[in-house]
């Protein structure tokens, strides 16, 4: 196997990049509110269980497969399986294209807010809801914000694994942590903020039901960047002496830690500022700007600007990993140069993102609602939601399901153990080995199969297990 493939310079480089991939928009706008809304500490316990039972084992599986084959997802399945299994790799590459297409649009919104708060007068708006509606409903500015974000992502990926992805992660992850901690300290000094902490974490087991557990599992999976082979790709760049299980453990803890901390920022801020609860885009683009505006012109600009910088940094290390998957496919399999691969893939993904960009009001046909032409699951939907439903809610659990079955029954757990023990000599015969083998052979396929089917039915056929 070739040893000329350039990779991460050290284990720290890999861990920073993989943690960067994991920590993203999902941690900031989804996790905190999901937790607060679905039983606080009780939800968090379930989330930890999901991370432990399916997140960690699948992550170890992906990294091992990548390092063993030294390939992108397609090549990894082809080398250890056959042409049919390689279709799972193709699905992963396709997910890279499609998920990045809309993720970059949202990252572009955040980038625009960063600029408009720090250098403009966005915080003087009278009605942030109306402002956000018209902001996402035009496409002139958004086109350039998203284009800029894609260009920055492409610039990093173009520089290669070590000089680009690794260096960026080593700078951006500490920056992210510093901004996050700084903002938390500020938020917790505001009067009334501790009620937010209580609301966030107070366990309420009565809120747990199958729907909540299903979304905890799905979110755990998305948040760790699993299911499409992003970690097969990153794993293909690490050294044989690296300890895969401990690296995966650090990445898992880092991702969960940042998600937890994001809640320690958002909920206290919302309570201190007496804001209504919200989630998703309106949480960070409508509710929080109100809080920043109330802080006064200077503090608001600094705190608000830092917050959106944080969101951009979190998104950037994730868009980098999403782009690297298809790029590595064209480099490995089609023998394109990295330069050509990055330029073509980034341009195509940007173009695929344009309908998503137009689907928040600019084009009524693509925006769902009365005039919408996209109809599934019993209602009209906007294009961005369609892409997210198809490629992230449904395809990622499917990819993870097939990956677990592949590792366990085609590549075989004995080979998995061989690969892991290269950087972890005491692995064979350990309890950890038994746990990972059982998890990846039985627990992960069953749970991921359940998430896949229930998301497919719910999103596309309007059927839910709960109501
Ligand atoms: N994990 C990132 C988030 O929480 C998103 C992400 C980046 C991702 N790369 C991925 C999700 C690969 C799935 C697969 O926002």
mmCIF file with all atom_site columns, C-alpha atoms and ligand atoms in Angstrom, residues 21-27 99 103 219 221-228 230 255 318-319 321-322 396, ligand 1:
data_model
loop_
_atom_site.group_PDB
_atom_site.id
_atom_site.type_symbol
_atom_site.label_atom_id
_atom_site.label_alt_id
_atom_site.label_comp_id
_atom_site.label_asym_id
_atom_site.label_entity_id
_atom_site.label_seq_id
_atom_site.pdbx_PDB_ins_code
_atom_site.Cartn_x
_atom_site.Cartn_y
_atom_site.Cartn_z
_atom_site.occupancy
_atom_site.B_iso_or_equiv
_atom_site.pdbx_formal_charge
_atom_site.auth_seq_id
_atom_site.auth_comp_id
_atom_site.auth_asym_id
_atom_site.auth_atom_id
_atom_site.pdbx_PDB_model_num
ATOM   1  C CA  . UNK A 1 21  ? -15.679 18.424 11.150 1.00 0.00 ? 21  UNK A CA  1
ATOM   2  C CA  . UNK A 1 22  ? -17.924 17.304 13.976 1.00 0.00 ? 22  UNK A CA  1
ATOM   3  C CA  . UNK A 1 23  ? -18.374 20.689 15.624 1.00 0.00 ? 23  UNK A CA  1
ATOM   4  C CA  . UNK A 1 24  ? -20.625 22.642 13.304 1.00 0.00 ? 24  UNK A CA  1
ATOM   5  C CA  . UNK A 1 25  ? -23.939 24.356 12.857 1.00 0.00 ? 25  UNK A CA  1
ATOM   6  C CA  . UNK A 1 26  ? -25.646 21.326 14.384 1.00 0.00 ? 26  UNK A CA  1
ATOM   7  C CA  . UNK A 1 27  ? -23.938 21.899 17.727 1.00 0.00 ? 27  UNK A CA  1
ATOM   8  C CA  . UNK A 1 99  ? -25.221 18.323 2.170  1.00 0.00 ? 99  UNK A CA  1
ATOM   9  C CA  . UNK A 1 103 ? -24.914 23.818 4.486  1.00 0.00 ? 103 UNK A CA  1
ATOM   10 C CA  . UNK A 1 219 ? -28.719 14.230 15.759 1.00 0.00 ? 219 UNK A CA  1
ATOM   11 C CA  . UNK A 1 221 ? -25.049 10.776 14.184 1.00 0.00 ? 221 UNK A CA  1
ATOM   12 C CA  . UNK A 1 222 ? -25.128 14.015 12.194 1.00 0.00 ? 222 UNK A CA  1
ATOM   13 C CA  . UNK A 1 223 ? -23.222 15.899 14.835 1.00 0.00 ? 223 UNK A CA  1
ATOM   14 C CA  . UNK A 1 224 ? -20.334 13.426 14.744 1.00 0.00 ? 224 UNK A CA  1
ATOM   15 C CA  . UNK A 1 225 ? -20.177 13.726 10.933 1.00 0.00 ? 225 UNK A CA  1
ATOM   16 C CA  . UNK A 1 226 ? -20.908 10.037 10.444 1.00 0.00 ? 226 UNK A CA  1
ATOM   17 C CA  . UNK A 1 227 ? -22.609 8.050  7.725  1.00 0.00 ? 227 UNK A CA  1
ATOM   18 C CA  . UNK A 1 228 ? -21.112 9.462  4.553  1.00 0.00 ? 228 UNK A CA  1
ATOM   19 C CA  . UNK A 1 230 ? -16.058 11.895 6.031  1.00 0.00 ? 230 UNK A CA  1
ATOM   20 C CA  . UNK A 1 255 ? -18.045 17.438 19.876 1.00 0.00 ? 255 UNK A CA  1
ATOM   21 C CA  . UNK A 1 318 ? -17.342 21.347 8.783  1.00 0.00 ? 318 UNK A CA  1
ATOM   22 C CA  . UNK A 1 319 ? -17.637 22.596 5.195  1.00 0.00 ? 319 UNK A CA  1
ATOM   23 C CA  . UNK A 1 321 ? -14.662 18.095 5.672  1.00 0.00 ? 321 UNK A CA  1
ATOM   24 C CA  . UNK A 1 322 ? -17.757 17.956 3.491  1.00 0.00 ? 322 UNK A CA  1
ATOM   25 C CA  . UNK A 1 396 ? -26.796 9.364  6.525  1.00 0.00 ? 396 UNK A CA  1
HETATM 26 N N1  . LIG B 2 .   ? -21.155 17.555 12.077 1.00 0.00 ? 1   LIG B N1  1
HETATM 27 C C1  . LIG B 2 .   ? -21.382 18.822 11.445 1.00 0.00 ? 1   LIG B C1  1
HETATM 28 C C2  . LIG B 2 .   ? -22.377 19.627 12.291 1.00 0.00 ? 1   LIG B C2  1
HETATM 29 O O1  . LIG B 2 .   ? -22.688 19.273 13.386 1.00 0.00 ? 1   LIG B O1  1
HETATM 30 C C3  . LIG B 2 .   ? -21.858 18.713 10.036 1.00 0.00 ? 1   LIG B C3  1
HETATM 31 C C4  . LIG B 2 .   ? -21.020 17.828 9.185  1.00 0.00 ? 1   LIG B C4  1
HETATM 32 C C5  . LIG B 2 .   ? -19.767 18.064 8.710  1.00 0.00 ? 1   LIG B C5  1
HETATM 33 C C6  . LIG B 2 .   ? -21.368 16.547 8.725  1.00 0.00 ? 1   LIG B C6  1
HETATM 34 N N2  . LIG B 2 .   ? -19.325 17.000 7.998  1.00 0.00 ? 1   LIG B N2  1
HETATM 35 C C7  . LIG B 2 .   ? -20.277 16.059 7.980  1.00 0.00 ? 1   LIG B C7  1
HETATM 36 C C8  . LIG B 2 .   ? -22.494 15.778 8.904  1.00 0.00 ? 1   LIG B C8  1
HETATM 37 C C9  . LIG B 2 .   ? -20.308 14.789 7.425  1.00 0.00 ? 1   LIG B C9  1
HETATM 38 C C10 . LIG B 2 .   ? -22.521 14.523 8.336  1.00 0.00 ? 1   LIG B C10 1
HETATM 39 C C11 . LIG B 2 .   ? -21.450 14.018 7.616  1.00 0.00 ? 1   LIG B C11 1
HETATM 40 O O2  . LIG B 2 .   ? -22.846 20.651 11.887 1.00 0.00 ? 1   LIG B O2  1
#
